[in-house]
Amino acid sequence: MKRHGNLWSQITDLDNIKAAHSMARRGKAYYTEVKMVDADLDKYAKEVQAMLISKSFTTSQYEVQQRFDGRKVRTIYKLPYFPDRIVQHALLNVIGPILTNCFIRDSFQSILGRGTSDAMRRVRKLIAEKQPRFALKVNVEKYYPSVNNELMKAEIRRKIKCKDTLWLIDDVIDSTKGLPIGNYTSQHLGNLYLNQFDWWVKQKVKPIGYFRYCDDIVVMGNSRNDLVQFCRQVVAKLEAIKLKIKPNWCVYDVAKTGVNFVGYVFSHKATKLRQSIADNFKSSCKKIKSATDSNRSKLMAYKGWCRPVNAKALWRHNTKCLAPLFHKQLRHGI
C-alpha cells in the first residue's frame, strides 16, 4: 500500500490556489465574495497561501440550514467562499486523484466520469451479461453524520503521510462531528470511508455484482439465502466502523420486480425510470410557465434521466405544451 508524501508544496502553490478559485467559483460568479476575489485574484490567492504556510488557517464556523430534498430533510453546512471553499478545492486538486485511484471501479458519486449515468450503464450491462436472479439492496443510515472522525483520519493516513497535508485534512474533519453535507471534501472522504468495505466485498465475498453509490449498496447473486447471510456480514462489518444499515434492506427478484438503484429500476428485460422521478417530472412540467434559466436547467436534467431508457412517450406527452417556450431544447426529442 503506497502512502503519498511531499504534497504540501503542490497544495500551497499559487497557481494551484488560483485554479482552486476558478473551480470553486463555477455557478457562483454572482456571490459577493467571488466578485471580491475576482477583483484582485493575486492578492487573495497570496492571502490563502500565507494562511496555509503559516498554519493560521482554520475552518470557519458553519452556517447550518435545513433543506428539503424530495421527502427528506437534510442538514446542510455552508462555509464562507473565502478562504474555506478555495482551500478545500486547493486540497482536493492534489489529494483527489490519490483517493480516486484507490477506489473500486463500481463505486460512484462525486468521482469524475462516474455519476448516475455511468452507474446505470454498468448495472444494466452486468444484468444483461450475468443474468443474476436476486439483488440485495442496503442503505446506510444517516451516513455522512455517522462517519467517525477518528476512524476517518486513520483511513486518510493509509493513503497520505505528508504531515502538513494531514494537518489541513484533520482541521477540516474536526470542524464538526461526521462529514458535513455541503463541504466539497465530504464527497471524497465519504467514498474513502467505505473503501476498505468495498474491497472486502470485491476480493473476499466475490459476488456476481457489487455497486455502491454513496450510501446505497447493491449486491447481485443467484441465491436469496446467500444474500441474506451476506447482509448479516454487512451489518457486522459496518458496525466495526460505527455505521448501521437501515431496517428496510431487501432482497429483490431481479426478473419479477427488478432492483431500484440510482434512479432506475433494473430487470432482465428492461431498465425503467424510477416512478418517483417520473412523477416529479410530470409535476415539474405542469408548473413551468416561463423560459427562465432555472426552468431550462430543470428540463434538461429530466431529459438526462429519460434519454437512456425507453421513456420517449413520457417525455413527448409531458413536454409538448412547453414547445413554445423551449423550441431548441425540445425539437430533437430524446
CSV table of C-alpha atoms in Angstrom, one decimal:
chain,number,residue,atom,x,y,z
A,1,MET,CA,0.0,0.0,0.0
A,2,LYS,CA,1.6,3.2,-1.2
A,3,ARG,CA,1.4,6.3,1.1
A,4,HIS,CA,1.9,9.7,-0.5
A,5,GLY,CA,4.2,12.4,0.9
A,6,ASN,CA,5.6,15.7,-0.2
A,7,LEU,CA,2.2,17.1,-1.2
A,8,TRP,CA,2.3,20.4,0.7
A,9,SER,CA,4.2,22.4,-1.9
A,10,GLN,CA,1.7,21.4,-4.5
A,11,ILE,CA,-1.3,22.4,-2.4
A,12,THR,CA,0.2,25.8,-1.4
A,13,ASP,CA,1.4,26.6,-4.9
A,14,LEU,CA,0.0,29.9,-6.0
A,15,ASP,CA,-1.1,28.5,-9.4
A,16,ASN,CA,-3.0,25.7,-7.6
A,17,ILE,CA,-4.8,28.2,-5.4
A,18,LYS,CA,-5.8,30.3,-8.4
A,19,ALA,CA,-7.0,27.1,-10.1
A,20,ALA,CA,-9.0,26.2,-7.0
A,21,HIS,CA,-10.7,29.6,-7.1
A,22,SER,CA,-11.5,29.1,-10.8
A,23,MET,CA,-13.2,25.7,-10.0
A,24,ALA,CA,-14.9,26.8,-6.7
A,25,ARG,CA,-16.5,29.9,-8.4
A,26,ARG,CA,-18.4,27.8,-11.0
A,27,GLY,CA,-22.0,28.7,-10.8
A,28,LYS,CA,-21.3,31.2,-8.1
A,29,ALA,CA,-19.9,34.2,-10.0
A,30,TYR,CA,-22.7,36.4,-8.6
A,31,TYR,CA,-21.6,35.8,-5.0
A,32,THR,CA,-20.3,38.9,-3.3
A,33,GLU,CA,-17.1,37.1,-2.1
A,34,VAL,CA,-16.5,35.6,-5.5
A,35,LYS,CA,-16.6,39.1,-7.0
A,36,MET,CA,-14.3,40.3,-4.3
A,37,VAL,CA,-11.7,37.6,-5.2
A,38,ASP,CA,-12.2,38.1,-8.9
A,39,ALA,CA,-11.4,41.8,-8.5
A,40,ASP,CA,-7.8,41.1,-7.2
A,41,LEU,CA,-7.1,37.4,-7.6
A,42,ASP,CA,-3.3,37.8,-6.9
A,43,LYS,CA,-3.9,39.5,-3.6
A,44,TYR,CA,-6.4,37.0,-2.3
A,45,ALA,CA,-4.5,33.9,-3.6
A,46,LYS,CA,-1.4,35.1,-1.8
A,47,GLU,CA,-3.5,35.6,1.4
A,48,VAL,CA,-4.7,32.0,1.2
A,49,GLN,CA,-1.2,30.8,0.5
A,50,ALA,CA,0.1,32.7,3.6
A,51,MET,CA,-2.6,31.3,5.8
A,52,LEU,CA,-1.7,27.7,4.8
A,53,ILE,CA,2.0,28.1,5.0
A,54,SER,CA,1.8,29.8,8.4
A,55,LYS,CA,-0.9,27.4,9.5
A,56,SER,CA,-3.0,30.3,10.7
A,57,PHE,CA,-5.9,28.8,8.6
A,58,THR,CA,-8.7,27.1,10.4
A,59,THR,CA,-12.1,26.0,9.1
A,60,SER,CA,-14.7,28.7,9.7
A,61,GLN,CA,-17.9,28.5,11.5
A,62,TYR,CA,-20.6,26.7,9.5
A,63,GLU,CA,-24.0,28.2,8.6
A,64,VAL,CA,-26.4,25.4,9.2
A,65,GLN,CA,-29.6,25.1,7.2
A,66,GLN,CA,-32.4,22.5,7.0
A,67,ARG,CA,-33.4,21.8,3.4
A,68,PHE,CA,-36.0,19.5,1.8
A,69,ASP,CA,-34.5,17.0,-0.7
A,70,GLY,CA,-37.6,15.3,-2.0
A,71,ARG,CA,-39.2,13.8,1.0
A,72,LYS,CA,-36.1,14.0,3.2
A,73,VAL,CA,-34.9,16.9,5.3
A,74,ARG,CA,-31.2,17.3,5.1
A,75,THR,CA,-28.9,19.4,7.4
A,76,ILE,CA,-26.7,21.4,5.1
A,77,TYR,CA,-23.4,23.0,6.3
A,78,LYS,CA,-22.3,26.1,4.4
A,79,LEU,CA,-18.8,27.7,4.7
A,80,PRO,CA,-17.7,31.1,3.5
A,81,TYR,CA,-16.3,31.2,0.0
A,82,PHE,CA,-13.1,32.9,1.1
A,83,PRO,CA,-11.0,31.3,2.3
A,84,ASP,CA,-12.7,28.0,3.0
A,85,ARG,CA,-14.1,26.9,-0.3
A,86,ILE,CA,-10.9,27.9,-2.1
A,87,VAL,CA,-8.8,26.0,0.4
A,88,GLN,CA,-10.9,22.8,0.1
A,89,HIS,CA,-10.6,22.9,-3.7
A,90,ALA,CA,-6.8,23.5,-3.5
A,91,LEU,CA,-6.6,20.5,-1.2
A,92,LEU,CA,-8.7,18.2,-3.4
A,93,ASN,CA,-6.8,19.3,-6.6
A,94,VAL,CA,-3.9,17.4,-5.1
A,95,ILE,CA,-5.2,14.6,-3.0
A,96,GLY,CA,-8.4,13.9,-5.1
A,97,PRO,CA,-6.6,11.8,-7.7
A,98,ILE,CA,-4.7,9.9,-5.0
A,99,LEU,CA,-8.0,9.0,-3.3
A,100,THR,CA,-9.8,8.2,-6.6
A,101,ASN,CA,-7.1,5.8,-7.7
A,102,CYS,CA,-7.7,3.6,-4.7
A,103,PHE,CA,-11.5,3.2,-5.3
A,104,ILE,CA,-13.1,0.2,-6.9
A,105,ARG,CA,-14.5,0.8,-10.3
A,106,ASP,CA,-18.0,0.3,-9.2
A,107,SER,CA,-18.2,3.0,-6.6
A,108,PHE,CA,-19.9,6.1,-7.8
A,109,GLN,CA,-20.9,9.7,-6.9
A,110,SER,CA,-18.6,12.7,-6.9
A,111,ILE,CA,-16.0,10.8,-9.0
A,112,LEU,CA,-15.1,12.3,-12.4
A,113,GLY,CA,-17.0,10.3,-15.1
A,114,ARG,CA,-18.8,8.1,-12.5
A,115,GLY,CA,-22.2,9.6,-12.0
A,116,THR,CA,-25.7,8.1,-12.2
A,117,SER,CA,-25.4,7.6,-16.0
A,118,ASP,CA,-22.2,5.6,-15.6
A,119,ALA,CA,-23.7,3.5,-12.8
A,120,MET,CA,-26.8,2.9,-14.8
A,121,ARG,CA,-24.8,1.6,-17.8
A,122,ARG,CA,-22.7,-0.7,-15.7
A,123,VAL,CA,-25.6,-2.2,-13.8
A,124,ARG,CA,-27.6,-2.7,-16.9
A,125,LYS,CA,-24.6,-4.4,-18.7
A,126,LEU,CA,-23.9,-6.7,-15.8
A,127,ILE,CA,-27.6,-7.8,-15.6
A,128,ALA,CA,-27.7,-8.4,-19.3
A,129,GLU,CA,-24.5,-10.5,-19.3
A,130,LYS,CA,-24.7,-12.4,-16.0
A,131,GLN,CA,-28.5,-12.6,-15.5
A,132,PRO,CA,-28.3,-12.6,-11.7
A,133,ARG,CA,-31.5,-13.9,-10.1
A,134,PHE,CA,-31.5,-11.8,-7.0
A,135,ALA,CA,-30.2,-8.4,-5.7
A,136,LEU,CA,-29.7,-7.3,-2.2
A,137,LYS,CA,-30.3,-3.6,-1.6
A,138,VAL,CA,-28.9,-1.9,1.5
A,139,ASN,CA,-28.8,1.7,2.6
A,140,VAL,CA,-26.5,3.1,5.4
A,141,GLU,CA,-28.5,5.0,8.0
A,142,LYS,CA,-27.6,8.7,8.2
A,143,TYR,CA,-24.3,8.0,6.5
A,144,TYR,CA,-22.5,11.4,6.5
A,145,PRO,CA,-23.4,12.4,10.0
A,146,SER,CA,-22.4,8.9,11.3
A,147,VAL,CA,-18.9,8.9,10.0
A,148,ASN,CA,-16.5,8.6,12.9
A,149,ASN,CA,-13.9,11.4,12.9
A,150,GLU,CA,-11.0,9.4,14.3
A,151,LEU,CA,-11.6,6.4,12.0
A,152,MET,CA,-11.8,8.8,9.1
A,153,LYS,CA,-8.4,10.3,10.0
A,154,ALA,CA,-7.0,6.8,10.3
A,155,GLU,CA,-8.2,5.9,6.9
A,156,ILE,CA,-6.7,9.0,5.4
A,157,ARG,CA,-3.3,8.0,6.9
A,158,ARG,CA,-3.4,4.8,5.0
A,159,LYS,CA,-3.0,6.9,1.8
A,160,ILE,CA,-1.2,10.1,2.9
A,161,LYS,CA,1.8,10.6,5.1
A,162,CYS,CA,2.6,14.3,4.4
A,163,LYS,CA,2.4,15.9,7.9
A,164,ASP,CA,1.4,19.4,6.7
A,165,THR,CA,-1.3,18.0,4.4
A,166,LEU,CA,-2.6,15.8,7.3
A,167,TRP,CA,-2.8,18.9,9.5
A,168,LEU,CA,-5.1,20.6,7.0
A,169,ILE,CA,-7.2,17.5,6.4
A,170,ASP,CA,-7.6,17.0,10.2
A,171,ASP,CA,-8.6,20.6,10.6
A,172,VAL,CA,-11.4,20.1,8.1
A,173,ILE,CA,-12.5,16.7,9.5
A,174,ASP,CA,-12.5,18.0,13.1
A,175,SER,CA,-14.6,21.1,12.2
A,176,THR,CA,-17.7,19.2,13.1
A,177,LYS,CA,-18.9,15.7,14.0
A,178,GLY,CA,-19.2,13.4,11.0
A,179,LEU,CA,-18.9,14.6,7.4
A,180,PRO,CA,-20.8,17.9,6.9
A,181,ILE,CA,-23.1,17.7,3.8
A,182,GLY,CA,-22.1,20.8,1.8
A,183,ASN,CA,-18.3,20.5,2.2
A,184,TYR,CA,-16.5,19.8,-1.1
A,185,THR,CA,-14.2,17.5,0.8
A,186,SER,CA,-17.1,15.4,2.3
A,187,GLN,CA,-17.9,13.9,-1.1
A,188,HIS,CA,-14.4,12.4,-1.5
A,189,LEU,CA,-14.0,11.5,2.2
A,190,GLY,CA,-17.4,9.8,2.1
A,191,ASN,CA,-16.2,7.5,-0.7
A,192,LEU,CA,-12.9,6.8,1.1
A,193,TYR,CA,-14.6,5.8,4.4
A,194,LEU,CA,-16.3,2.8,2.8
A,195,ASN,CA,-13.3,2.0,0.5
A,196,GLN,CA,-12.0,-0.9,2.6
A,197,PHE,CA,-15.5,-2.3,2.8
A,198,ASP,CA,-15.8,-2.1,-1.0
A,199,TRP,CA,-12.5,-4.1,-1.4
A,200,TRP,CA,-13.6,-6.7,1.2
A,201,VAL,CA,-16.7,-7.4,-0.8
A,202,LYS,CA,-14.9,-7.5,-4.1
A,203,GLN,CA,-11.9,-9.6,-3.0
A,204,LYS,CA,-13.3,-11.8,-0.2
A,205,VAL,CA,-17.0,-12.2,-0.9
A,206,LYS,CA,-16.8,-12.0,-4.7
A,207,PRO,CA,-20.5,-11.7,-5.6
A,208,ILE,CA,-21.7,-11.7,-9.2
A,209,GLY,CA,-22.0,-7.9,-9.0
A,210,TYR,CA,-21.4,-5.2,-6.4
A,211,PHE,CA,-22.3,-1.5,-6.8
A,212,ARG,CA,-22.2,1.4,-4.4
A,213,TYR,CA,-23.5,5.0,-4.9
A,214,CYS,CA,-22.5,6.9,-1.7
A,215,ASP,CA,-24.5,5.0,1.0
A,216,ASP,CA,-26.7,3.0,-1.4
A,217,ILE,CA,-25.3,-0.6,-1.9
A,218,VAL,CA,-26.5,-3.3,-4.3
A,219,VAL,CA,-25.2,-6.8,-4.3
A,220,MET,CA,-26.1,-9.3,-7.1
A,221,GLY,CA,-26.3,-13.1,-6.6
A,222,ASN,CA,-28.2,-16.3,-7.6
A,223,SER,CA,-29.2,-17.4,-4.1
A,224,ARG,CA,-31.6,-15.5,-1.9
A,225,ASN,CA,-30.3,-17.3,1.2
A,226,ASP,CA,-26.7,-16.4,0.4
A,227,LEU,CA,-27.6,-12.7,0.1
A,228,VAL,CA,-29.5,-12.8,3.4
A,229,GLN,CA,-26.4,-14.4,5.1
A,230,PHE,CA,-24.2,-11.8,3.4
A,231,CYS,CA,-26.4,-9.0,4.8
A,232,ARG,CA,-25.6,-10.2,8.3
A,233,GLN,CA,-21.9,-9.9,7.5
A,234,VAL,CA,-22.5,-6.4,6.2
A,235,VAL,CA,-24.1,-5.4,9.5
A,236,ALA,CA,-21.1,-6.7,11.4
A,237,LYS,CA,-18.6,-5.0,9.0
A,238,LEU,CA,-20.3,-1.7,9.2
A,239,GLU,CA,-20.8,-1.8,12.9
A,240,ALA,CA,-17.0,-2.1,13.2
A,241,ILE,CA,-16.7,1.4,11.6
A,242,LYS,CA,-19.6,2.8,13.6
A,243,LEU,CA,-22.3,2.6,10.9
A,244,LYS,CA,-25.7,1.0,10.8
A,245,ILE,CA,-27.9,-0.1,7.9
A,246,LYS,CA,-31.5,1.0,7.6
A,247,PRO,CA,-34.0,-1.7,8.6
A,248,ASN,CA,-35.7,-1.6,5.1
A,249,TRP,CA,-33.0,-3.7,3.4
A,250,CYS,CA,-34.5,-6.1,0.9
A,251,VAL,CA,-33.6,-9.0,-1.5
A,252,TYR,CA,-35.3,-8.4,-4.8
A,253,ASP,CA,-36.2,-10.9,-7.5
A,254,VAL,CA,-34.5,-9.2,-10.5
A,255,ALA,CA,-36.7,-10.9,-13.1
A,256,LYS,CA,-40.0,-10.2,-11.4
A,257,THR,CA,-39.7,-6.9,-9.6
A,258,GLY,CA,-36.3,-5.5,-10.7
A,259,VAL,CA,-34.0,-3.6,-8.4
A,260,ASN,CA,-34.3,0.1,-7.7
A,261,PHE,CA,-30.9,1.9,-7.9
A,262,VAL,CA,-29.6,5.3,-9.0
A,263,GLY,CA,-33.0,6.5,-10.2
A,264,TYR,CA,-33.8,3.4,-12.3
A,265,VAL,CA,-35.4,0.0,-11.9
A,266,PHE,CA,-33.3,-2.7,-13.4
A,267,SER,CA,-34.7,-6.1,-14.5
A,268,HIS,CA,-33.6,-8.8,-17.0
A,269,LYS,CA,-35.9,-7.4,-19.7
A,270,ALA,CA,-35.8,-3.6,-19.3
A,271,THR,CA,-34.4,-0.6,-17.4
A,272,LYS,CA,-37.1,1.8,-16.4
A,273,LEU,CA,-37.2,5.2,-14.8
A,274,ARG,CA,-38.0,5.2,-11.1
A,275,GLN,CA,-41.7,6.0,-10.6
A,276,SER,CA,-41.0,8.9,-8.2
A,277,ILE,CA,-38.7,10.6,-10.7
A,278,ALA,CA,-41.3,10.1,-13.5
A,279,ASP,CA,-44.0,11.7,-11.2
A,280,ASN,CA,-41.7,14.6,-10.3
A,281,PHE,CA,-41.0,15.2,-14.0
A,282,LYS,CA,-44.8,15.3,-14.7
A,283,SER,CA,-45.4,17.7,-11.8
A,284,SER,CA,-42.5,20.0,-12.8
A,285,CYS,CA,-43.7,20.2,-16.4
A,286,LYS,CA,-47.1,21.4,-15.2
A,287,LYS,CA,-45.5,24.1,-13.1
A,288,ILE,CA,-43.2,25.6,-15.8
A,289,LYS,CA,-44.8,28.8,-17.1
A,290,SER,CA,-41.7,30.8,-18.3
A,291,ALA,CA,-38.4,30.2,-20.2
A,292,THR,CA,-36.1,31.0,-17.3
A,293,ASP,CA,-32.6,29.6,-17.0
A,294,SER,CA,-33.7,27.7,-13.9
A,295,ASN,CA,-36.6,26.1,-15.7
A,296,ARG,CA,-34.4,25.3,-18.7
A,297,SER,CA,-31.8,23.6,-16.5
A,298,LYS,CA,-34.6,21.6,-14.7
A,299,LEU,CA,-36.0,20.4,-18.0
A,300,MET,CA,-32.6,19.4,-19.3
A,301,ALA,CA,-31.9,17.5,-16.1
A,302,TYR,CA,-35.0,15.4,-16.7
A,303,LYS,CA,-34.0,14.9,-20.3
A,304,GLY,CA,-30.8,13.4,-19.0
A,305,TRP,CA,-32.9,11.0,-16.9
A,306,CYS,CA,-35.2,10.0,-19.7
A,307,ARG,CA,-32.8,9.7,-22.6
A,308,PRO,CA,-31.0,6.4,-21.6
A,309,VAL,CA,-34.3,4.4,-21.1
A,310,ASN,CA,-37.5,3.8,-23.0
A,311,ALA,CA,-39.2,7.0,-21.9
A,312,LYS,CA,-39.9,8.7,-25.2
A,313,ALA,CA,-43.6,8.6,-24.7
A,314,LEU,CA,-43.3,10.0,-21.2
A,315,TRP,CA,-41.1,12.8,-22.5
A,316,ARG,CA,-43.2,13.8,-25.5
A,317,HIS,CA,-46.5,13.7,-23.6
A,318,ASN,CA,-45.4,16.0,-20.8
A,319,THR,CA,-43.2,18.4,-22.8
A,320,LYS,CA,-45.5,19.1,-25.8
A,321,CYS,CA,-47.1,22.0,-24.0
A,322,LEU,CA,-43.7,23.5,-23.4
A,323,ALA,CA,-42.6,23.6,-27.1
A,324,PRO,CA,-43.3,27.4,-27.5
A,325,LEU,CA,-41.0,28.1,-24.5
A,326,PHE,CA,-38.2,25.7,-25.2
A,327,HIS,CA,-38.2,25.2,-29.0
A,328,LYS,CA,-34.5,24.4,-29.3
A,329,GLN,CA,-34.3,22.0,-26.4
A,330,LEU,CA,-37.4,20.1,-27.5
A,331,ARG,CA,-37.2,19.9,-31.3
A,332,HIS,CA,-34.8,16.9,-31.4
A,333,GLY,CA,-36.6,14.9,-28.7
A,334,ILE,CA,-34.6,12.4,-26.7
